[in-house]
Short mmCIF file of C-alpha atoms in Angstrom, two decimals:
data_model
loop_
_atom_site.label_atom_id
_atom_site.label_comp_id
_atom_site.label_asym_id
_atom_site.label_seq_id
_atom_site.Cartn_x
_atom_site.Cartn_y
_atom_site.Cartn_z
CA UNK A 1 23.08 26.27 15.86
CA UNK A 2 26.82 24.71 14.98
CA UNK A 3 25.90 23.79 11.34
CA UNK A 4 24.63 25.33 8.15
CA UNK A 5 21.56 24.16 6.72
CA UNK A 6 23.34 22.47 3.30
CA UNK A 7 25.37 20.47 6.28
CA UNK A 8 22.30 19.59 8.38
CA UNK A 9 20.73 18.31 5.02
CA UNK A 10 23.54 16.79 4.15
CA UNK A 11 23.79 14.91 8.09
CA UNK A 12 19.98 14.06 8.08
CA UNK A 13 20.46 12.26 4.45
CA UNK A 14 23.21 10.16 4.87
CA UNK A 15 21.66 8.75 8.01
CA UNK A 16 18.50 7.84 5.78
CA UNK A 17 20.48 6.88 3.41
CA UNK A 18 22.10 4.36 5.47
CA UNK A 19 18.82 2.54 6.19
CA UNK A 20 17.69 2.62 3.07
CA UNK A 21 17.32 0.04 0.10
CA UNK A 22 19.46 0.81 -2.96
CA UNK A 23 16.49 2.05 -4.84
CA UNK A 24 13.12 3.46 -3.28
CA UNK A 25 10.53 6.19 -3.81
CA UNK A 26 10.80 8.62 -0.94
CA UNK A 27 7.89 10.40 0.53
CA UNK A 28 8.40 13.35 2.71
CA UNK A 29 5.96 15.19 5.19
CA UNK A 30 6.00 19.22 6.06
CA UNK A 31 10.02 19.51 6.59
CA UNK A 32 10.43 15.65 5.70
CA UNK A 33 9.46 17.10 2.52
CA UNK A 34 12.73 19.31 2.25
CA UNK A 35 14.67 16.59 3.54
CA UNK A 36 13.65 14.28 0.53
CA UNK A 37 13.83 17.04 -1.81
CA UNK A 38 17.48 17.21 -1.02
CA UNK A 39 18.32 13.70 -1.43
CA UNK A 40 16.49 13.78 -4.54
CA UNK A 41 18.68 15.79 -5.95
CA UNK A 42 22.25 15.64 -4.46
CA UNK A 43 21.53 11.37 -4.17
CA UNK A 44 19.17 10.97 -7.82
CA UNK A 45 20.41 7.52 -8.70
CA UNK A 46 19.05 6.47 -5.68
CA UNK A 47 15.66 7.75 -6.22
CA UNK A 48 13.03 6.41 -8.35
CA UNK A 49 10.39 8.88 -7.09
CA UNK A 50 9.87 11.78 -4.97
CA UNK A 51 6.45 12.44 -3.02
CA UNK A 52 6.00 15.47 -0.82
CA UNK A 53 2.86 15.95 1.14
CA UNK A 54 2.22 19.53 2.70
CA UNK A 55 5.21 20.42 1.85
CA UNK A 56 6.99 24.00 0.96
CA UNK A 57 10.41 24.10 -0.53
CA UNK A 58 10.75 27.50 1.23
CA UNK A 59 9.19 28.02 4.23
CA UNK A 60 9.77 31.70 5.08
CA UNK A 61 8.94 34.21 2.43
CA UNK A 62 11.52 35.67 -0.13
CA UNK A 63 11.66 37.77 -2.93
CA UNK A 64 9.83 35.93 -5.47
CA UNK A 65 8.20 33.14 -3.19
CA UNK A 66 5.71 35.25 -0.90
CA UNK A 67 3.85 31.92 -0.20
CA UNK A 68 5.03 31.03 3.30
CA UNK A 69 5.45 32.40 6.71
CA UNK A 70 6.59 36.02 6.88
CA UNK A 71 9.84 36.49 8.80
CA UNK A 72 8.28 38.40 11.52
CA UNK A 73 5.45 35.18 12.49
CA UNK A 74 8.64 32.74 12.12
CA UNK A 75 10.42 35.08 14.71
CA UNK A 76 7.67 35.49 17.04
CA UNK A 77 6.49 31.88 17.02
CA UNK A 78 10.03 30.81 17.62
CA UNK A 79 10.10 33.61 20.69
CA UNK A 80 7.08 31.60 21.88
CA UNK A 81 8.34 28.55 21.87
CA UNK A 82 10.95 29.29 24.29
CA UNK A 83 8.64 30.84 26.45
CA UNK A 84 6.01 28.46 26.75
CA UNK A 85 6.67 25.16 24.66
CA UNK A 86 3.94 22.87 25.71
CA UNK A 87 0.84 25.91 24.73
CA UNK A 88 3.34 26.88 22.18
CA UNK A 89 2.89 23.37 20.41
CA UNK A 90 -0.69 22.57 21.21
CA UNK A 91 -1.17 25.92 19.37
CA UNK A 92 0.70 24.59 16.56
CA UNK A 93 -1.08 21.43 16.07
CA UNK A 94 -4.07 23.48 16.34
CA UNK A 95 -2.75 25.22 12.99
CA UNK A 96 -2.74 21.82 11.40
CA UNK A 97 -6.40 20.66 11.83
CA UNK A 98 -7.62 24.30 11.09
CA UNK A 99 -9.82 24.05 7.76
CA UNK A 100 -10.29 20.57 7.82
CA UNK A 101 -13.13 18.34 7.86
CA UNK A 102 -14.12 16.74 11.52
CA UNK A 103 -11.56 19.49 12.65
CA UNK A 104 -12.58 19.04 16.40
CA UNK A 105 -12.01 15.15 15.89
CA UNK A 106 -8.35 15.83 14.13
CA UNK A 107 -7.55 18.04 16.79
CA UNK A 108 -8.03 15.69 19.73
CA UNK A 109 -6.31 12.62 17.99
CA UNK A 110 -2.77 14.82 17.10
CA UNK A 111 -3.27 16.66 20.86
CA UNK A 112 -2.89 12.80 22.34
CA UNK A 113 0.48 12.92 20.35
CA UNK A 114 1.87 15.28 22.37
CA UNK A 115 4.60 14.12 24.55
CA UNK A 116 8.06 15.76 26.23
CA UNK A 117 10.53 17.33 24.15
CA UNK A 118 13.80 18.80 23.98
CA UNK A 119 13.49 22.61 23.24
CA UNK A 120 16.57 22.54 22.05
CA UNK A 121 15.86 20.51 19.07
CA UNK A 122 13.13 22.21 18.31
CA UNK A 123 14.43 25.85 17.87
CA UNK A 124 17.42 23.83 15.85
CA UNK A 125 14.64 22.67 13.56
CA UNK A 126 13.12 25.92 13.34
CA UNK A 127 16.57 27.39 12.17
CA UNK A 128 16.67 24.86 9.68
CA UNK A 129 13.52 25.60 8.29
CA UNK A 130 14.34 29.45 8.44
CA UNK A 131 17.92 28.55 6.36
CA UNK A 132 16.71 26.54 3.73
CA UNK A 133 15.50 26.78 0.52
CA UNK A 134 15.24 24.58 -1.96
CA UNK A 135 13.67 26.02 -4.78
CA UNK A 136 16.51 25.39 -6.96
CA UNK A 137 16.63 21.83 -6.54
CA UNK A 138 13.16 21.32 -7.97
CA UNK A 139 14.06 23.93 -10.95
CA UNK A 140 16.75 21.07 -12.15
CA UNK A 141 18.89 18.56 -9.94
CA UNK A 142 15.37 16.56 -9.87
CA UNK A 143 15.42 14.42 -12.35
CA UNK A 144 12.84 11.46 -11.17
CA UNK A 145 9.21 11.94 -10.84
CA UNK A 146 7.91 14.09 -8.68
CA UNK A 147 3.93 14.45 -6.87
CA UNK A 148 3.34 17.17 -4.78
CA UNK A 149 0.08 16.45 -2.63
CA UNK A 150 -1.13 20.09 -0.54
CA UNK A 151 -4.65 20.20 1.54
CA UNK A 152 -6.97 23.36 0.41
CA UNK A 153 -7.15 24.98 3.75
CA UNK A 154 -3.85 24.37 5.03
CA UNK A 155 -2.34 27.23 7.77
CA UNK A 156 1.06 26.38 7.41
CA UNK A 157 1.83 25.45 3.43
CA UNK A 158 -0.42 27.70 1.75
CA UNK A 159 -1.92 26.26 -0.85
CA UNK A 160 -1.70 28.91 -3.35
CA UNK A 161 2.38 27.46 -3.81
CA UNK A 162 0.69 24.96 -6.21
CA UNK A 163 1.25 27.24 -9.18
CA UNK A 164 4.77 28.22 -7.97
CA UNK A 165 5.54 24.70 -7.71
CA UNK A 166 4.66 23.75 -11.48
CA UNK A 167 6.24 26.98 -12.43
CA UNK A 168 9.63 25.25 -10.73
CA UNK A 169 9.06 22.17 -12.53
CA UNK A 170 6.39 21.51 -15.34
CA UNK A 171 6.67 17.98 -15.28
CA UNK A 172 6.03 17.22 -11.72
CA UNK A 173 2.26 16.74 -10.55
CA UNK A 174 0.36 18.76 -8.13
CA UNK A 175 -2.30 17.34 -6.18
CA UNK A 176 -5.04 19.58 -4.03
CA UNK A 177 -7.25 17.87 -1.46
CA UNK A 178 -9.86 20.38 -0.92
CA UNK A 179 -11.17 20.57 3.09
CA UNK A 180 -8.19 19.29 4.25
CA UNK A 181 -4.97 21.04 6.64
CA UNK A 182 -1.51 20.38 6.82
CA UNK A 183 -2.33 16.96 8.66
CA UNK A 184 -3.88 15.83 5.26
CA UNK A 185 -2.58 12.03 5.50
CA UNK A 186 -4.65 11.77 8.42
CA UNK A 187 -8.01 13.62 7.77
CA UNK A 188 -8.24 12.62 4.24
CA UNK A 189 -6.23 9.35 4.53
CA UNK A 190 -7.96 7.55 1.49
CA UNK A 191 -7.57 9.86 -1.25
CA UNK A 192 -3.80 10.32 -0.48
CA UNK A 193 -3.29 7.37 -0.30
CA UNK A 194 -5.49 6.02 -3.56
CA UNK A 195 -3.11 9.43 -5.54
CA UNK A 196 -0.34 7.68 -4.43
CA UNK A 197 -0.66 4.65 -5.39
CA UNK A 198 -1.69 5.67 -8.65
CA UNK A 199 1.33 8.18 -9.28
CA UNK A 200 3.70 4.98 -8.40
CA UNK A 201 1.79 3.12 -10.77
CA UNK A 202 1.60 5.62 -13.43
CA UNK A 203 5.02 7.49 -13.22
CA UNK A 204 7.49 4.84 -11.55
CA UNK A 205 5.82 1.21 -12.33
CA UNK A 206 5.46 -1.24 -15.20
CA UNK A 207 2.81 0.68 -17.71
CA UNK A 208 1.22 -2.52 -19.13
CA UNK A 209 0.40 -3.64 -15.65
CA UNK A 210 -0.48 -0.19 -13.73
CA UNK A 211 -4.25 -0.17 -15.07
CA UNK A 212 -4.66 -3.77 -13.44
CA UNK A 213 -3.27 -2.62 -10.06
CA UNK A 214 -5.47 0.46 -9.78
CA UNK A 215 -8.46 -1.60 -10.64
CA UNK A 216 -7.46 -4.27 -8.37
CA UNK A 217 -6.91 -2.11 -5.32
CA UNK A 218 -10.35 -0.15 -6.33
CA UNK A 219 -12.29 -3.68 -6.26
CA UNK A 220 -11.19 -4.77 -3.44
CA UNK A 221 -11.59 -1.26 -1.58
CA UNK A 222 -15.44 -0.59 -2.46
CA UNK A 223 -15.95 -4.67 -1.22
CA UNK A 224 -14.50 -4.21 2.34
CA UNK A 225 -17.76 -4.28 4.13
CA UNK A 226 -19.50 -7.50 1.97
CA UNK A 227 -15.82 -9.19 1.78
CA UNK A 228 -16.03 -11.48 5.12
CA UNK A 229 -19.90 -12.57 4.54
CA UNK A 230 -19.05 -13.87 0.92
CA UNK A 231 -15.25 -15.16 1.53
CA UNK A 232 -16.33 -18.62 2.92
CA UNK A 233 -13.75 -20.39 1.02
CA UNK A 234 -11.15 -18.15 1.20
CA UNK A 235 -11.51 -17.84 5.16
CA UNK A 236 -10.91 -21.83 4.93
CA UNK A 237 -7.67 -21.80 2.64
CA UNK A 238 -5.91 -19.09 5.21
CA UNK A 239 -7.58 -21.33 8.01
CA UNK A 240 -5.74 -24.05 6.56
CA UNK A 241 -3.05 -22.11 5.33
CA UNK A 242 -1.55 -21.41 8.95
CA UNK A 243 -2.28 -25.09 10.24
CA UNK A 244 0.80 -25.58 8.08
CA UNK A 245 2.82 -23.35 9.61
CA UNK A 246 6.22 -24.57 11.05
CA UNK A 247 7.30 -23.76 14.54
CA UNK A 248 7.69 -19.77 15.15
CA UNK A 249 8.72 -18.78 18.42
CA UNK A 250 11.07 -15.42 17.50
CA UNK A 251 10.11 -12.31 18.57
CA UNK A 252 10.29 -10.42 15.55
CA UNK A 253 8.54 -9.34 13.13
CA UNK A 254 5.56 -11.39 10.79
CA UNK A 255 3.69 -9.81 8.26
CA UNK A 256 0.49 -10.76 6.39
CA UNK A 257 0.92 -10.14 3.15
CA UNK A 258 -2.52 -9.47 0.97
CA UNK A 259 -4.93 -9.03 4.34
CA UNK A 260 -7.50 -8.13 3.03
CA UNK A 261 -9.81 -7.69 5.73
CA UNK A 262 -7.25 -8.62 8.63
CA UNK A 263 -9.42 -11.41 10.12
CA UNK A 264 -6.63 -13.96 9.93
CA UNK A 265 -4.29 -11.45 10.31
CA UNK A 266 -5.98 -10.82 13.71
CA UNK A 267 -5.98 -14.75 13.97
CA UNK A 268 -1.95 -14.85 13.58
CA UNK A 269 -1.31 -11.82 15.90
CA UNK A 270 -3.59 -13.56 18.78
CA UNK A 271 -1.40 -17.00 17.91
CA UNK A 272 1.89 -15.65 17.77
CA UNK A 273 1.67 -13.08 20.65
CA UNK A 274 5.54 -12.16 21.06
CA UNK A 275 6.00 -11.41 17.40
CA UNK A 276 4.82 -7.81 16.21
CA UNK A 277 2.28 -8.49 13.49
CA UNK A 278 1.76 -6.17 10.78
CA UNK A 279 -1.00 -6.13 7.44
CA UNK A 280 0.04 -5.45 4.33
CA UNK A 281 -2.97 -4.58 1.48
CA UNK A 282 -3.12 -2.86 -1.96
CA UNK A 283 -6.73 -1.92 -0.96
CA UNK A 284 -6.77 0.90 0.88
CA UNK A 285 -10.82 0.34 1.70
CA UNK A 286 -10.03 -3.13 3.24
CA UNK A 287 -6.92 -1.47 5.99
CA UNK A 288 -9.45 0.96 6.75
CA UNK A 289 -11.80 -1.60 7.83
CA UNK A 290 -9.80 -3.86 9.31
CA UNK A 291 -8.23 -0.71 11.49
CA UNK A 292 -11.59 -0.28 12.62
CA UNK A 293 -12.56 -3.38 13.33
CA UNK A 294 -9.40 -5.38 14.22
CA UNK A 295 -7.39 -4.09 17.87
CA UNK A 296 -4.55 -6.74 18.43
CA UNK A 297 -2.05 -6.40 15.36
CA UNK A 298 0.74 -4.03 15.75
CA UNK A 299 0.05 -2.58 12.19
CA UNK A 300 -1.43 -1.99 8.63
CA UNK A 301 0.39 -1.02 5.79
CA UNK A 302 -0.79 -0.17 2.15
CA UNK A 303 1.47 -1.51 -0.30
CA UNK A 304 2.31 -3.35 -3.09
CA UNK A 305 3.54 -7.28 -2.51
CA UNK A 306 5.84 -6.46 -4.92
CA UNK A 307 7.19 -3.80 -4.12
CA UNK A 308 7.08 -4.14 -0.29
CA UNK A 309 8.08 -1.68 2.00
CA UNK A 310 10.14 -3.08 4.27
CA UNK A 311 13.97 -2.95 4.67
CA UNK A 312 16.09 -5.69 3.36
CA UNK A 313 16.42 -8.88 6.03
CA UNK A 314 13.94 -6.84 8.22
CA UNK A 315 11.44 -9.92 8.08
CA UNK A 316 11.23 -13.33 9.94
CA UNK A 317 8.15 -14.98 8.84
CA UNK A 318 5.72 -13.78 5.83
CA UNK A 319 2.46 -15.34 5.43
CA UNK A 320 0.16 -14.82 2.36
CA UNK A 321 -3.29 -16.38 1.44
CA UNK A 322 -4.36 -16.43 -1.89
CA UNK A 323 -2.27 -13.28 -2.79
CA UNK A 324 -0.09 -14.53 -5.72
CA UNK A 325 -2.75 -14.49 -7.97
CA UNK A 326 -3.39 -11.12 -8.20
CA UNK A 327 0.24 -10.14 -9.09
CA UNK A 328 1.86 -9.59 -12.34
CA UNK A 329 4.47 -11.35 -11.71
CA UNK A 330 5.92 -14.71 -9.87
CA UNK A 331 9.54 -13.74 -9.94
CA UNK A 332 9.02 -10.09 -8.22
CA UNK A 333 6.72 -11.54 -5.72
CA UNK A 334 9.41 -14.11 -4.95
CA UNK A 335 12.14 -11.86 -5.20
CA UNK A 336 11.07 -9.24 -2.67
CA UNK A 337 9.91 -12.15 -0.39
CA UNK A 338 13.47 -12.76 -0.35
CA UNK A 339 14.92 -9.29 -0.47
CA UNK A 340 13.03 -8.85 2.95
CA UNK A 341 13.48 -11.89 4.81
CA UNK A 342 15.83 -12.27 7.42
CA UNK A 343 18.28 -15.37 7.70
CA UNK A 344 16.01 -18.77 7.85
CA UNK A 345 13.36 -16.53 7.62
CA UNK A 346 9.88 -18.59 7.05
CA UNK A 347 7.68 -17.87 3.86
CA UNK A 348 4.55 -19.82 3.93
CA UNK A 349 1.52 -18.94 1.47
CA UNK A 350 -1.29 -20.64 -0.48
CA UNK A 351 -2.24 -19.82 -4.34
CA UNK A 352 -4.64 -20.75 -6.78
CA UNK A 353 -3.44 -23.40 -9.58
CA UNK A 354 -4.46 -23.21 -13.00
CA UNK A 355 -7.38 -25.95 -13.03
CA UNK A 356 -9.52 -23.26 -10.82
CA UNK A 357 -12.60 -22.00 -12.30
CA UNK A 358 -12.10 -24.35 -15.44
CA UNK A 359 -15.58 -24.94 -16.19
CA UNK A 360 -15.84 -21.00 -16.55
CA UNK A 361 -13.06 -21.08 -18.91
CA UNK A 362 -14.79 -23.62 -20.71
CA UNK A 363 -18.41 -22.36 -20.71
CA UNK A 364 -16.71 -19.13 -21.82
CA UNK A 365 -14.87 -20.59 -24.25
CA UNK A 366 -17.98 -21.66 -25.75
CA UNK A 367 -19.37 -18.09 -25.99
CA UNK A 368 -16.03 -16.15 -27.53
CA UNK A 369 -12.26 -15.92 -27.48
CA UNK A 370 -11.77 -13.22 -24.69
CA UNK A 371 -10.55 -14.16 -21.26
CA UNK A 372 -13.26 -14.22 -18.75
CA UNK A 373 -11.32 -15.82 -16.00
CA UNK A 374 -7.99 -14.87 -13.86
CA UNK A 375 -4.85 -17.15 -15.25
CA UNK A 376 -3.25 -18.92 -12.42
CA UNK A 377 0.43 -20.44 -11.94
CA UNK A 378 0.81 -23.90 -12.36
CA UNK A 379 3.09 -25.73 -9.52
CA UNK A 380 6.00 -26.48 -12.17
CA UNK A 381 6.22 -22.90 -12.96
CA UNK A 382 6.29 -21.87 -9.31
CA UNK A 383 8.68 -24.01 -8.26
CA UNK A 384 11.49 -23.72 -11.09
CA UNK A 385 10.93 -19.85 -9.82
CA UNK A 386 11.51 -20.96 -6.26
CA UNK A 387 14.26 -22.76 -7.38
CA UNK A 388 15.62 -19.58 -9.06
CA UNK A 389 15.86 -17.46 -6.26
CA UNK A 390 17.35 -19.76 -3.40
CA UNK A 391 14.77 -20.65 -1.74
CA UNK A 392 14.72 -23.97 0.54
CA UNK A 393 11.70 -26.02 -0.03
CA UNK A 394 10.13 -26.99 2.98
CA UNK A 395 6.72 -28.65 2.25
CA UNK A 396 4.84 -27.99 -1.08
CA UNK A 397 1.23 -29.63 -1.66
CA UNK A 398 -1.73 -29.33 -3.93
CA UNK A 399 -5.40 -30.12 -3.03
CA UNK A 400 -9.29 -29.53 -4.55
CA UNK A 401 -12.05 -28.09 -3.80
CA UNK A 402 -15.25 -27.92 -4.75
CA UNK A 403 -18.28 -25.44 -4.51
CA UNK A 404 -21.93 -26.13 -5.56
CA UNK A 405 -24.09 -23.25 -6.47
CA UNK A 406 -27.82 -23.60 -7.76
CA UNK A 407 -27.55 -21.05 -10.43
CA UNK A 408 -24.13 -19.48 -11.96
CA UNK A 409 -25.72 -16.13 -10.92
CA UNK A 410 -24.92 -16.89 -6.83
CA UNK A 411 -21.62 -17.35 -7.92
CA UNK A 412 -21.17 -14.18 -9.87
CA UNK A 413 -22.61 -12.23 -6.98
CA UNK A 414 -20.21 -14.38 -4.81
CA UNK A 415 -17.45 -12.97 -6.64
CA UNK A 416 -18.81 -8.90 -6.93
CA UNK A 417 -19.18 -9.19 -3.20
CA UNK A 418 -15.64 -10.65 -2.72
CA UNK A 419 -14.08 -7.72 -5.56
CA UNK A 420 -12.47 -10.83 -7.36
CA UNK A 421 -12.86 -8.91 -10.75
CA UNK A 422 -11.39 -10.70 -13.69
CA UNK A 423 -8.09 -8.00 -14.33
CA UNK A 424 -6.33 -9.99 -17.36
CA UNK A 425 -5.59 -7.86 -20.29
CA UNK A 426 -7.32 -9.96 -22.64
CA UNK A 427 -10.56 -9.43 -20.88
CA UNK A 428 -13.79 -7.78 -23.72
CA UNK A 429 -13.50 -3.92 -22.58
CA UNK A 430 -17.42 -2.49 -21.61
CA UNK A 431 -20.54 -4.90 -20.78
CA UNK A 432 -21.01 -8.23 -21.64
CA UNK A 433 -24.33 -8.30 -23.86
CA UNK A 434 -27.43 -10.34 -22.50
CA UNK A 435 -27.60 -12.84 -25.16
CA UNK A 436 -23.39 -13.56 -24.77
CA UNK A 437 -24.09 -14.42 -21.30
CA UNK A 438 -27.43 -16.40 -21.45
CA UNK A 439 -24.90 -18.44 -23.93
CA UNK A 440 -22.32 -18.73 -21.01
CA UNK A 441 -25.34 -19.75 -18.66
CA UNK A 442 -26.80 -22.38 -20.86
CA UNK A 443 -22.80 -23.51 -21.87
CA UNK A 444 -22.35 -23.92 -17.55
CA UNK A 445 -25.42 -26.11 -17.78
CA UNK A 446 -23.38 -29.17 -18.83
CA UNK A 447 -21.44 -29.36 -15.69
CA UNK A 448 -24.73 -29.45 -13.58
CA UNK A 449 -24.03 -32.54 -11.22
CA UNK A 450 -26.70 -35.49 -10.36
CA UNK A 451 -27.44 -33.64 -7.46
CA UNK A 452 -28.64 -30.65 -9.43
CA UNK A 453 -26.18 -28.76 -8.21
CA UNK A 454 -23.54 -26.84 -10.58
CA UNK A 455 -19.56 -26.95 -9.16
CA UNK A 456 -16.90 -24.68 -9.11
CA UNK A 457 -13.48 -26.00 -8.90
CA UNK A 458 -11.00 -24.66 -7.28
CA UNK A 459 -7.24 -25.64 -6.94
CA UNK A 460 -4.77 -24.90 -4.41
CA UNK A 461 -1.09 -24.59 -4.08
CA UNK A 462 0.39 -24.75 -0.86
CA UNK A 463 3.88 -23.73 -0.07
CA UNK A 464 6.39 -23.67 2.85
CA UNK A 465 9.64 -22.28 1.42
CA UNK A 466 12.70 -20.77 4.20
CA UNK A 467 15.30 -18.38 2.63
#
């Protein structure tokens, strides 16, 4: 092994470091975890959050860390390796599933992951491991925030290094997922991912609006399975939505931003069959579904539209129903549309205008001075923002719609079914009270059509912008 470990660090970082975007939160798995723990603290300007998942600082034991692998085990499992690799490894992955639920299950998908490798790059990674340790980098040069995330029955980080981490550091979190291995991400996918997306929220994003995105991306999760039987109209806007779409023939790469479900984003991925079509959702509840249910798009991701996770110019063509809405802001859904567009990149999506659900507003209005209904952006505000940050205008169109409901109830159960929860901050906090909403009812009343039916409005923005 030619290097030290501090140089191997130091090799592996500025290679990352090289793809990455000036600022990011870095997440690190098992020894990706050390790797990010160094760059967090020799690189902290850089960093606006560290995440480690099954991760040890130190992974063979030394005086005062007796939490990992004894010498002796690292010695003889090394001595294996060279021996036998292939039982050597399937032995090791066996050591990840070990302890956690539908172990059998986890076992078979990470076996099928098994492919030919070099030996030699194994043992160099196994020195690496052996080398390092890190603990002092946590005790100080960390100076972001910092969630740890260990599984309760893992073989490999033991899980009693929880209190030795927050004895390192008392201001950086500890997460334990109980019945899961070092393979957590994949056996307990959903609560990883739901802590963290609520430590980004909580530690690294905008306070005032990290409340909203948790409930948002909680909403929309728990509605997955009743979200495609009560979306009629939205299935029609992102119908209608990519009808607009200009001329795409590039191979690269298209992303649906706000999926939801992925049925269009199925849709797109069958129509544009040389790109490589990726999902993009806050909710983790609706990727999980549409992974089950959807085969023919190269990927889903669970992120934040604005904060996407994508490298800068990395994008040709973004598409986005009826996603703008549920942002806090215009300008950083723009800007990252921008940030991760490639040259002429194509940006075509479809939002809700401000004269939606206006006889809600004003049957509410009737009732109180709280905000029962989502604001929306009107189309001069959007496009002085478009304006703003470069964008070329291709096409940009409004249009209304309207739905007819017998009773205001069908609609509210439209909307619980769909997880469209109102999320403005001026919202009443706790239950509305029966007699506030038989006032809304009766208020609706005066909208009721000659054909005894009561509408709904809804107005759309649509908008074709290149960068």
């Amino acid at each position: 092994f030619s290097f030290t470990c501090q140089d191997d660090l130091a090799a592996l970082s500025k290679m990352l470091l090289s793809v990455l975007p000036e600022k990011f939160i870095l997440l690190g798995w098992s020894m990706g975890g050390m790797i990010a723990g160094y760059i967090a603290s020799h690189y902290p300007s850089r960093l606006q959050g560290l995440i480690t998942v099954a991760s040890n600082p130190c992974y063979v034991q030394r005086d005062n860390w007796s939490h990992a692998m004894s010498l002796s085990d690292f010695k003889g499992f090394k001595k294996k390796l060279t021996s036998n690799a292939l039982l050597t490894l399937q032995q090791f992955v066996g050591m990840q599933c070990v302890g956690s639920r539908d172990e059998r299950q986890l076992l078979r998908q990470l076996r099928s992951y098994i492919m030919p490798v070099d030996i030699d790059v194994l043992r160099n990674g196994l020195d690496l491991l052996a080398q390092c340790d890190q603990r002092s980098c946590y005790q100080s040069n960390v100076d972001v925030p910092v969630l740890h995330i260990l599984g309760g029955e893992d073989q490999l980080v033991p899980v009693d290094i929880a209190h030795d981490l927050v004895e390192l550091n008392a201001n950086h979190k500890v997460v334990v997922i109980a019945e899961a291995g070092h393979a957590v991400f994949i056996s307990h996918g959903g609560l990883v991912v739901e802590n963290i997306v609520a430590f980004v929220n909580e530690s690294v994003g905008d306070s005032e609006s990290a409340l909203d995105k948790k409930d948002i991306a909680r909403s929309f999760s728990l509605a997955a399975k009743s979200y495609d039987g009560a979306a009629g109209f939205q299935c029609r806007v992102a119908n209608e939505l990519l009808s607009r779409a200009p001329p795409f023939t590039k191979s690269g790469k298209l992303i649906d931003l706000g999926c939801g479900t992925g049925l269009i984003t199925e849709q797109i991925a069958k129509r544009y069959r040389q790109a490589q079509v990726y999902g993009l959702d806050l909710a983790f509840g609706m990727l999980d579904y549409s992974r089950y249910c959807r085969s023919s798009v190269s990927g889903w991701l669970c992120g934040d539209v604005e904060r996407l996770p994508f490298a800068d110019n990395s994008v040709d063509f973004i598409y986005s129903s009826l996603a703008l809405q549920w942002c806090s802001s215009v300008d950083r859904y723009l800007e990252e549309a921008k940030r991760v567009l490639s040259a002429d990149g194509i940006f075509l999506f479809a939002t809700l205008g401000p004269k939606t659900f206006y006889e809600l507003r004003q049957a509410w209005g009737d009732v109180d001075g709280y905000s029962h209904v989502n604001r929306f952006t009107d189309m001069k505000r959007l496009t002085d923002s478009i304006r703003a940050h470069g964008f070329a205008i291709e096409s940009l169109d409004h249009s209304f719609e309207l739905q007819h409901y017998e009773k205001v109830d069908q609609f509210a159960r439209e909307l619980k079914a769909l997880g469209a929860n109102n999320i403005n901050k001026g919202r009443a906090k706790g239950l509305t009270g029966k007699s506030k909403y038989q006032k809304f009812i009766d208020s609706y009343e005066k909208f009721r059509q000659s054909n005894g039916m009561l509408p709904v409005t809804y107005e759309v923005l649509w908008i074709c912008l290149r960068r």
